[in-house]
Coordinates of C-alpha atoms and ligand atoms in Angstrom, one line a residue:
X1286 CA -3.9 -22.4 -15.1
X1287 CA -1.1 -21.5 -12.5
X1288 CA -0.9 -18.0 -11.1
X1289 CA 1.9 -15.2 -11.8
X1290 CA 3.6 -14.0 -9.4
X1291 CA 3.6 -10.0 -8.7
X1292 CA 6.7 -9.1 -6.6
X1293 CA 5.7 -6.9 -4.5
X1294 CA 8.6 -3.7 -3.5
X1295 CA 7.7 -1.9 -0.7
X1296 CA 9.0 1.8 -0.4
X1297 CA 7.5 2.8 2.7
X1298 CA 11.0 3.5 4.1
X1299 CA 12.0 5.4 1.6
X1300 CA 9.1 7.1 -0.2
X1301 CA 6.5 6.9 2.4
X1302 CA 9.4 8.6 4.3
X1303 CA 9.4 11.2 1.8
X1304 CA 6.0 12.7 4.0
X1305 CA 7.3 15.8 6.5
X1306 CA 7.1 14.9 10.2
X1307 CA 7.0 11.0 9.3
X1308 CA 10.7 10.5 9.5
X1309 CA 12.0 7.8 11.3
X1310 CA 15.1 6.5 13.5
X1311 CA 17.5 3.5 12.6
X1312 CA 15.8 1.8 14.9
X1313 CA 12.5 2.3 13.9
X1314 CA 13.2 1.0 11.0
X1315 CA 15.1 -1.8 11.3
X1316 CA 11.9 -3.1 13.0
X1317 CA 9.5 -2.0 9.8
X1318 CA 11.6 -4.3 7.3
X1319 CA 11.9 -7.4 9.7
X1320 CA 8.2 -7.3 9.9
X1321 CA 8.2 -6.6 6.0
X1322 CA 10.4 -9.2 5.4
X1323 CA 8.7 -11.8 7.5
X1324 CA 5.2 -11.0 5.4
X1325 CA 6.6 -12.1 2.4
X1326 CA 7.6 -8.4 0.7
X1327 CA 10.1 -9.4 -1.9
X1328 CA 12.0 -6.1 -2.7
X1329 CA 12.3 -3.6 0.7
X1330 CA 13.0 0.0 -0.5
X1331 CA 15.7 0.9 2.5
X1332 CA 16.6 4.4 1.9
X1333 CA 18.5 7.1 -0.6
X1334 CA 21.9 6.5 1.6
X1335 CA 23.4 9.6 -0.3
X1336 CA 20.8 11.5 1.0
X1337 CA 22.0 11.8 4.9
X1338 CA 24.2 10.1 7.1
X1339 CA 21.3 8.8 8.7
X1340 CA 20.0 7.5 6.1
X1341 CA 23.1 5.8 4.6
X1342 CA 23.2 4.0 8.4
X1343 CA 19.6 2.9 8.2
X1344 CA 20.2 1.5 4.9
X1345 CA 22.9 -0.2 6.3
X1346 CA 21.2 -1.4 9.3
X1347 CA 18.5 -2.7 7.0
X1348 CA 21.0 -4.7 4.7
X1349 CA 22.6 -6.7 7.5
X1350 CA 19.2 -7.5 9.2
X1351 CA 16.9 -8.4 6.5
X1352 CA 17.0 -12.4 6.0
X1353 CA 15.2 -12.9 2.9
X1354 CA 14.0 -9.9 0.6
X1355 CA 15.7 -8.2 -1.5
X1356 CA 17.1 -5.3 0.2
X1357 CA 17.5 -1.7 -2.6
X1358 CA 18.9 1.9 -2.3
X1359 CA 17.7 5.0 -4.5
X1360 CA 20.2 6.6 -6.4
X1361 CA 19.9 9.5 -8.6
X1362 CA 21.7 8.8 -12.3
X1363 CA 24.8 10.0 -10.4
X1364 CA 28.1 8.2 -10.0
X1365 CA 28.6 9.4 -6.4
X1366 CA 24.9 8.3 -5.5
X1367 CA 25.5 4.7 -7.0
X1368 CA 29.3 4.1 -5.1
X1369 CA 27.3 5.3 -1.8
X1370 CA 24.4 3.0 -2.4
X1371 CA 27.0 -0.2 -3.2
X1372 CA 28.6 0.4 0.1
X1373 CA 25.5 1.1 2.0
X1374 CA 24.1 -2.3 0.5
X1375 CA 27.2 -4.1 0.7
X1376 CA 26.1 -6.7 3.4
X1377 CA 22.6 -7.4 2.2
X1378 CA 21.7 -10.4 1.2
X1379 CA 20.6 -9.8 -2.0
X1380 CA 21.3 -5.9 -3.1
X1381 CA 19.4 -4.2 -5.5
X1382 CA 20.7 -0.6 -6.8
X1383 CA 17.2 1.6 -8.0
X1384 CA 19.2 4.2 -10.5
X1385 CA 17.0 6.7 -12.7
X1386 CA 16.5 9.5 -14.0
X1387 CA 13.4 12.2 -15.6
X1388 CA 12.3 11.4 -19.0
X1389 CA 9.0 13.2 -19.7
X1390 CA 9.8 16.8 -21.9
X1391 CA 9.3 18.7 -18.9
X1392 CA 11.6 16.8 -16.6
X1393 CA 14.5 17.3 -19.4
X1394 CA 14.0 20.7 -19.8
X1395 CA 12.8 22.1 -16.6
X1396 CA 15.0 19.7 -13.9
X1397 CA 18.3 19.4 -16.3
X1398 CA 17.9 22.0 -19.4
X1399 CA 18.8 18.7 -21.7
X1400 CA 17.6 16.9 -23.9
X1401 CA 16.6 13.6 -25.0
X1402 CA 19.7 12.2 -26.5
X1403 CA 21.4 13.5 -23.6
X1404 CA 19.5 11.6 -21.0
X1405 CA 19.7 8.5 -22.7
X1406 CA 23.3 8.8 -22.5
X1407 CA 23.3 9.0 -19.2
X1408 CA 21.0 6.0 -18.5
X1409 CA 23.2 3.8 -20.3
X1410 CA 26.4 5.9 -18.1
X1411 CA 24.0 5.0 -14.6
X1412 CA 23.2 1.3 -15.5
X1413 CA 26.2 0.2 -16.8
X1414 CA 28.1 1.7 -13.0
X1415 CA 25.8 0.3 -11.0
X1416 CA 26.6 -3.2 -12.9
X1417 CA 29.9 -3.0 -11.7
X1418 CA 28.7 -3.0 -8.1
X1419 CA 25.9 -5.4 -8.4
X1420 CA 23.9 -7.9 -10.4
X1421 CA 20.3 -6.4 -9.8
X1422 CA 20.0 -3.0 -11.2
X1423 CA 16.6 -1.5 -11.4
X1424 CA 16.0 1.4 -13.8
X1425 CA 13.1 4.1 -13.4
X1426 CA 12.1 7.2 -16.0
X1427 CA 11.1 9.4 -13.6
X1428 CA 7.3 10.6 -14.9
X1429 CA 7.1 8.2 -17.1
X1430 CA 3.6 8.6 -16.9
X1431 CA 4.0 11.9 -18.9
X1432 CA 6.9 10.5 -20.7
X1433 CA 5.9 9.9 -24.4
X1434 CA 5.6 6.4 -25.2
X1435 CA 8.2 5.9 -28.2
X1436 CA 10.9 7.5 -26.7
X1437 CA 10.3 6.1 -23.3
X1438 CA 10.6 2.3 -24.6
X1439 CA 14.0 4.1 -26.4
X1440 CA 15.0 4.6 -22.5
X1441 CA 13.9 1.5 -21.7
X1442 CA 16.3 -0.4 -24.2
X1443 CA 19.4 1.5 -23.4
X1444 CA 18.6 0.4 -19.7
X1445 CA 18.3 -3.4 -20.6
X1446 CA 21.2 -2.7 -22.6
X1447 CA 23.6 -1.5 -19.9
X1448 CA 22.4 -4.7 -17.7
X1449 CA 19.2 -3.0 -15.6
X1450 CA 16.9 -6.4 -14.8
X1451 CA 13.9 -4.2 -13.4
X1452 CA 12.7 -1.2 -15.6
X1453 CA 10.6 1.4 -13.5
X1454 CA 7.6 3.1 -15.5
X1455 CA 6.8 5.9 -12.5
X1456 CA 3.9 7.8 -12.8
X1457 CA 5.3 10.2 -10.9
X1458 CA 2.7 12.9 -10.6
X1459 CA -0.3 10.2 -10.2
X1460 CA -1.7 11.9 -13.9
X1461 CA -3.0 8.5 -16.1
X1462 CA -6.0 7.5 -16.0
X1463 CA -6.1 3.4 -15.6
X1464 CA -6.8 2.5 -19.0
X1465 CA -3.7 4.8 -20.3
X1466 CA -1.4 3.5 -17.6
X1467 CA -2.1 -0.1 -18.5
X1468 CA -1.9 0.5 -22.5
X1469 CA 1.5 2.7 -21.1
X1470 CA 2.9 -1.2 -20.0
X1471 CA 1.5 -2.9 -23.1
X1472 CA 3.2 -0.9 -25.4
X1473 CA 6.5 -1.1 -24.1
X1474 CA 5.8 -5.0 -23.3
X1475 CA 5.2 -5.2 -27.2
X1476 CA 7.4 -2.9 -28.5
X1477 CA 10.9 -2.7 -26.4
X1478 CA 13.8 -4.5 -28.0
X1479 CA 14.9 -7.4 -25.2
X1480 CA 11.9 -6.7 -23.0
X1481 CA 12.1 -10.5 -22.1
X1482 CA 16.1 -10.0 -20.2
X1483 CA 14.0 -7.9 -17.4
X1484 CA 10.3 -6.9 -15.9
X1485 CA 8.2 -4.2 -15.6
X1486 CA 7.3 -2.9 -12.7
X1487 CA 4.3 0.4 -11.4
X1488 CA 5.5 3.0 -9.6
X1489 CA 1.8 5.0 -9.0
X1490 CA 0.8 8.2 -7.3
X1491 CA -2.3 8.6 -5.9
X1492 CA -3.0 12.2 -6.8
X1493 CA -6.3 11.8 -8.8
X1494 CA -6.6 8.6 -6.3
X1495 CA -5.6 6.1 -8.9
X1496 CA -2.7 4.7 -7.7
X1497 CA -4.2 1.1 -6.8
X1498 CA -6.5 0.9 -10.0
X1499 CA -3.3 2.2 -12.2
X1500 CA -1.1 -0.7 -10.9
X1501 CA -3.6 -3.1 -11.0
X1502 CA -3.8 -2.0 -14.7
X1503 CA 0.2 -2.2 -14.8
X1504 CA 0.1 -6.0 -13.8
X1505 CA -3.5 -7.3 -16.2
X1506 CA -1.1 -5.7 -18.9
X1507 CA 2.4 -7.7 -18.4
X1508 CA 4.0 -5.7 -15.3
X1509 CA 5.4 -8.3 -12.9
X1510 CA 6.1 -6.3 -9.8
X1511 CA 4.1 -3.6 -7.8
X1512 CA 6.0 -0.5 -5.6
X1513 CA 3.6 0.2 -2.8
X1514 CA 3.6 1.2 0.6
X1515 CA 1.5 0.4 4.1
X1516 CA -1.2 2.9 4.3
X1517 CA -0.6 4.3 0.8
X1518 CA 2.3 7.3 2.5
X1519 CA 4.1 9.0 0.8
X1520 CA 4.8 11.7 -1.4
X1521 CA 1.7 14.4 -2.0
X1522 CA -1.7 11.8 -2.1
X1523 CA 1.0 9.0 -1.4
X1524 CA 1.6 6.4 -2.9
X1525 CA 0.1 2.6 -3.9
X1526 CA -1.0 0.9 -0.8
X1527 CA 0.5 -2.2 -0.4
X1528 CA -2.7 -3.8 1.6
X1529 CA -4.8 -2.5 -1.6
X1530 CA -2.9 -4.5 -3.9
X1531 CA -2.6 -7.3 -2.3
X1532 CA -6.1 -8.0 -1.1
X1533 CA -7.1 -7.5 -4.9
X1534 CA -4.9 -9.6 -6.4
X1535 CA -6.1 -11.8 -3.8
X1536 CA -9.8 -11.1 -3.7
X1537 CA -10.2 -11.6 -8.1
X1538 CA -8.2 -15.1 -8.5
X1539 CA -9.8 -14.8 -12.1
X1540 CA -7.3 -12.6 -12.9
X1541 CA -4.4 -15.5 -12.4
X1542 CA -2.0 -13.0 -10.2
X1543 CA -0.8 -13.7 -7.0
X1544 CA 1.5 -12.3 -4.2
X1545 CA 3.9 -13.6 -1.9
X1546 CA 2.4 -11.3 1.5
X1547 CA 0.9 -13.2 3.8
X1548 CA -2.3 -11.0 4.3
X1549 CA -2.7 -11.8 8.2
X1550 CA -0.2 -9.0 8.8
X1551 CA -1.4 -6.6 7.2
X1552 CA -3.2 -4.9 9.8
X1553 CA -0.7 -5.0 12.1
X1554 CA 1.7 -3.9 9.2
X1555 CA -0.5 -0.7 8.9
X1556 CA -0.5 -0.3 12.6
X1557 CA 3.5 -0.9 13.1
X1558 CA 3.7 2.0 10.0
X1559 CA 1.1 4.2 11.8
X1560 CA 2.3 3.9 15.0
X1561 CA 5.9 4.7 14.2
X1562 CA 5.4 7.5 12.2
X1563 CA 2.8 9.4 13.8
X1564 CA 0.7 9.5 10.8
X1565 CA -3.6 8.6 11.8
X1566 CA -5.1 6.4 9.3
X1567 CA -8.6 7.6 7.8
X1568 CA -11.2 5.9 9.2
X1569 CA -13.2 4.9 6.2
X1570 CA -9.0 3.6 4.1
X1571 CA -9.5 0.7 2.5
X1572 CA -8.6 -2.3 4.2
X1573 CA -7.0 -1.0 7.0
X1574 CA -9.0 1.5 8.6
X1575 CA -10.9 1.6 11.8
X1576 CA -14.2 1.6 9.5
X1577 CA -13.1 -1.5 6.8
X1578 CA -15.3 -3.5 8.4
X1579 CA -17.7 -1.5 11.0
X1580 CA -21.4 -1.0 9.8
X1581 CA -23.6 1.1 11.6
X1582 CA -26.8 1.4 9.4
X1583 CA -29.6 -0.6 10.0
X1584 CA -29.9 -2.1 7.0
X1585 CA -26.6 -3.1 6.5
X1586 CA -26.1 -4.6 10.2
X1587 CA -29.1 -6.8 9.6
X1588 CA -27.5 -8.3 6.3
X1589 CA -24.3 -8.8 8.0
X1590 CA -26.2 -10.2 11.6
X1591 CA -28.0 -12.7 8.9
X1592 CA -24.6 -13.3 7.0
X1593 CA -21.5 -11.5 7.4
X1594 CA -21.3 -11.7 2.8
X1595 CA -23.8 -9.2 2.4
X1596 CA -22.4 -6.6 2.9
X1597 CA -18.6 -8.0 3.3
X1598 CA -16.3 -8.9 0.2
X1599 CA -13.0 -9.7 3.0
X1600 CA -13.4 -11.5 5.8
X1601 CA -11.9 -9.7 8.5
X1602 CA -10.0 -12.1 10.0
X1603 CA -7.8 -12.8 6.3
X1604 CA -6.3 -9.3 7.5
X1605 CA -5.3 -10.3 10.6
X1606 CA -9.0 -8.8 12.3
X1607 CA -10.7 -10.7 15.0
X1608 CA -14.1 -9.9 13.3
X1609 CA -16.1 -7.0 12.3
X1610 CA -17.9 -4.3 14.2
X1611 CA -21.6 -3.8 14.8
X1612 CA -21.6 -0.3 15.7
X1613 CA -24.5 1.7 17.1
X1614 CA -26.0 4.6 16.3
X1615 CA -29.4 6.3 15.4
X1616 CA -29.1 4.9 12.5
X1617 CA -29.0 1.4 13.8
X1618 CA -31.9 -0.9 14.0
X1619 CA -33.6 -3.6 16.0
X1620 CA -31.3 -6.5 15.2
X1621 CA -28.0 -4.6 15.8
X1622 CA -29.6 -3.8 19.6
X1623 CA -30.4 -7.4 19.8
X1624 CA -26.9 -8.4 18.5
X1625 CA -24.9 -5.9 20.9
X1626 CA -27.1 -6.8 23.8
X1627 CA -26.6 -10.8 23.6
X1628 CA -22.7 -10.1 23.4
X1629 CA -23.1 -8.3 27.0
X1630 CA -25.5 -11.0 28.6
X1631 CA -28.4 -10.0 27.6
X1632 CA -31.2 -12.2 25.4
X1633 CA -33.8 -10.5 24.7
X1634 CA -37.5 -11.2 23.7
X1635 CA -39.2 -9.2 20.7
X1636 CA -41.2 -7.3 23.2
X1637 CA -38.4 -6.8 25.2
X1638 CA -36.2 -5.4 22.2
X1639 CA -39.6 -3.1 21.2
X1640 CA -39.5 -2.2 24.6
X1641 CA -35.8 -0.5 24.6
X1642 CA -35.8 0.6 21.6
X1643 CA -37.4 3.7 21.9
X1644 CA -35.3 4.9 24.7
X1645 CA -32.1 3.7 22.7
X1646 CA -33.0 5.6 20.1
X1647 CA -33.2 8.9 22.3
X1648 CA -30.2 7.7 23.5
X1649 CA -28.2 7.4 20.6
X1650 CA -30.0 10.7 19.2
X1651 CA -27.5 12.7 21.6
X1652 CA -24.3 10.7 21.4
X1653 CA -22.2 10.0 17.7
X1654 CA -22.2 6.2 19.4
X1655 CA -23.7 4.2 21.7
X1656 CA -21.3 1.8 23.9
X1657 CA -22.0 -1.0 26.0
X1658 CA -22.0 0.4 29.2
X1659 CA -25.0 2.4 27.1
X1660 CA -26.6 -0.5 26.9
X1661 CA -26.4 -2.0 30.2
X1662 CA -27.6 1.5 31.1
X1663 CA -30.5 1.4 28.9
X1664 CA -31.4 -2.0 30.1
X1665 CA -30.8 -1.3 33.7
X1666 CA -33.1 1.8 33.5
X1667 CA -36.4 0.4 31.9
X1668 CA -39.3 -1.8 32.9
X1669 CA -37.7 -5.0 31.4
X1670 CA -34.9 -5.7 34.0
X1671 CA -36.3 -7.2 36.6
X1672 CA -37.8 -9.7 34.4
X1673 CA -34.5 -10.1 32.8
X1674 CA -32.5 -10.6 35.9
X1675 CA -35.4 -13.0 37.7
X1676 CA -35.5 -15.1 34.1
Ligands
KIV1051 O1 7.7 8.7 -8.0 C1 8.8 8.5 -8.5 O2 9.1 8.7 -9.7 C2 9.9 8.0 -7.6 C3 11.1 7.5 -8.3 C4 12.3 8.1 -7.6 C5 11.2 6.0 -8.4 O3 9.7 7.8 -6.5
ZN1052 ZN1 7.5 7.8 -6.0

C-alpha cells in the first residue's frame, strides 16, 4: 500500500512569532523560510501583513524568495486584511490567503456579540473575497475545538462553498483530548457536504501538552495537512512541533502517512529557530533537545554501549546528529567509564577500570558532570598510569 502524503504548514513565522521577546527582523526571516523551504515544508505561514508594516514587508520578502512552498498570509474575516494579504503575496510563487474567523459559542458571543447565522455569513463574505485574489484560500473556525460539531461542519460547507480548498479545524485553546480531536475530523470527513473539493487540516495547542498526539489523531482520521512549528513556539504552551510530527509519521510506517521534510535538517532547523529568536530549548524536548539522545544512567549507557536500539527508537544521525551522548555522572557505571576513556586514548583493562572507578565516583559525587579532561585527570592521578603510558 502506498503512503499519503501529510503537507506539512509551518507557522513558526507567524504563530511561533506570536511568543513576546521572540520577534524577528526581515532578515531573520527571510533566512527561516529558505531553510524551510529547502527541507521540504510545503505551506510556509509568512506573517499577518495587516498587522504591521513590518510584517506586511517580511511577508513580502518571504513571497519573492521562497522557490518552492507555498507561501500564506493570515487574515482576519476582514475585507481590508484579505486586499493587504493579496498585495503582500502578490509575487509568491504559489499564494495561499489563511482567512477565518471564531465559531465556538463563546467566540461568537464574547469576541463579536453575534451569532451563528451571522458568522456564517461572513465566512461565505471572507472566502468568496479572497477568491477574487487567489486560487488557494484556506479557511479556519477559530476554536473549533470548542466549536460544536454540527454547526461547525455547517461552517465548513459555506467555506467549500465560497471556493476555500483547505478548511482549518483549530483547537485553539489546546482543550481536546486525542480521541475527541480525531472523532472532531471524522465527523466532518463523514458528514460535510463537498468535503472531497478540499482537505482538512490540525491546527493544535499544546496547553494540556497534546498538541502532537491531537494532530497525529487529526491525520489516522482523514486530515491531510499538519500546522506546526520548530520547537513547538508559539502562543501560550506553543504550538505542534514540526520535528514531532514528522519523526512519527516517520518512525510508525504502519500507519501509511508520510511527509515531504527531509528530517536531516531538523536539528539545525531547531537551532536556526532557537538561535534567532532567543528562545533556549528544554533540555529533555523531544527530538531536538540537548538530552534527545544523552543517557547518563548506568543501566541505560550499558544497553546503548552494547546496542545503540535499546534504549534508542531514532537514530541520531536521521535528525541531522553526529551520534548520541554517553554522559557521565554518579549515576554512570563501569562500561560508560570504559566507553568515555577509549574515546580519549585510553584502553583499559577490568582491573584497571575497577581501579578508577572508585575515585571517579568521588569525583563525579561533587560535580552535576564529569568531562574528559575529568578523566584524563582521574587517570593521570592514580596507580594505573604508568602502566598505561609504558604499555
Ligand atoms: O490557534 C488558532 O486558532 C490560530 C488561527 C488564527 C489559525 O492560530
Ligand atoms: Zn494558533
Amino acid at each position: 500500500m502506498s503512503n499519503t502524503k501529510i503537507e506539512i504548514f509551518d507557522t513558526t513565522l507567524r504563530d511561533g512569532e506570536q511568543v513576546p521577546g521572540c520577534k524577528l527582523d526581515t532578515k531573520q526571516k527571510v533566512i527561516i523560510a529558505e531553510q524551510l523551504d529547502i527541507s521540504g515544508v510545503d505551506i510556509i505561514e509568512a506573517g499577518f501583513p495587516v498587522s504591521s508594516p513590518g510584517d506586511f514587508k517580511s511577508v513580502e520578502a518571504i513571497a519573492k524568495k521562497v522557490k518552492n512552498a507555498t507561501v500564506c498570509g493570515l487574515t482576519r474575516a476582514v475585507e481590508n486584511d484579505i486586499k493587504i494579504a493579496a498585495e503582500a503575496l502578490k509575487h509568491a510563487k504559489k499564494p495561499r490567503i489563511h482567512t477565518g474567523i471564531g465559531t465556538s459559542d463563546s467566540h461568537i458571543k464574547f469576541k463579536f456579540n453575534s451569532n451563528r447565522e451571522q458568522i456564517i455569513k461572513r465566512v461565505f463574505q471572507a472566502v468568496s473575497y479572497a477568491k477574487k485574489f487567489v486560487e488557494d484560500v484556506e479557511f479556519y473556525a477559530e476554536d473549533a475545538g470548542r466549536t460544536d460539531n454540527h454547526y461547525l461542519a455547517r461552517v465548513c460547507e459555506t467555506a467549500i462553498k465560497a471556493g476555500a480548498t483547505v478548511l482549518n479545524i483549530p483547537d485553539t485553546t489546546g482543550y481536546c483530548l486525542p480521541s475527541e480531536y480525531g472523532a472532531k475530523i471524522k465527523y466532518l470527513m463523514e458528514h460535510v457536504k463537498g468535503i472531497e473539493k478540499a482537505i482538512l487540516s490540525c491546527h493544535c495547542h499544546n496547553d494540556l501538552g497534546l498538541a502532537t498526539a491531537n494532530s497525529i489523531q487529526g491525520v489516522i482520521n482523514g486530515a491531510r495537512q499538519i500546522e506546526c512549528t520548530i520547537n513547538g513556539i508559539g502562543e501560550r504552551a506553543g504550538n505542534t512541533a514540526l520535528e514531532e510530527v514528522v519523526m512519527v509519521l516517520k518512525q510508525h510506517q504502519g500507519l501509511n502517512l508520510e511527509t515531504n521534510i527531509n528530517a536531516e535538517m531538523l536539528y539545525g532547523l531547531s537551532q536556526l529557530v532557537s538561535e534567532s529568536m532567543g528562545i533556549y530549548t528544554q533540555p529533555n524536548k523531544a527530538i531536538v533537545g540537548a538530552n534527545a539522545f544523552a543517557h547518563s544512567s548506568g543501566i541505560h549507557q550499558d544497553g546503548v554501549i552494547k546496542n545503540r536500539e535499546t534504549y534508542e527508537i531514532i537514530n541520531p544521525e536521521d535528525i541531522g546528529l553526529k551520534g548520541s551522548q554517553i554522559v557521565l555522572t554518579a549515576r554512570s557505571g563501569r562500561a560508560a567509564l570504559a566507553y568515555r576513556a577509549k574515546n580519549i586514548g585510553y584502553e583499559l583493562t577490568k582491573l584497571q577500570l575497577d581501579t578508577i572507578y572508585a575515585r571517579f565516583l568521588t569525583f563525579a559525587d561533587e560535580r552535576k558532570e564529569i568531562n574528559d579532561s575529568d578523566i584524563h585527570q582521574i587517570i593521570e592521578a592514580s596507580s594505573i598510569y604508568q602502566q598505561i603510558i609504558s604499555a
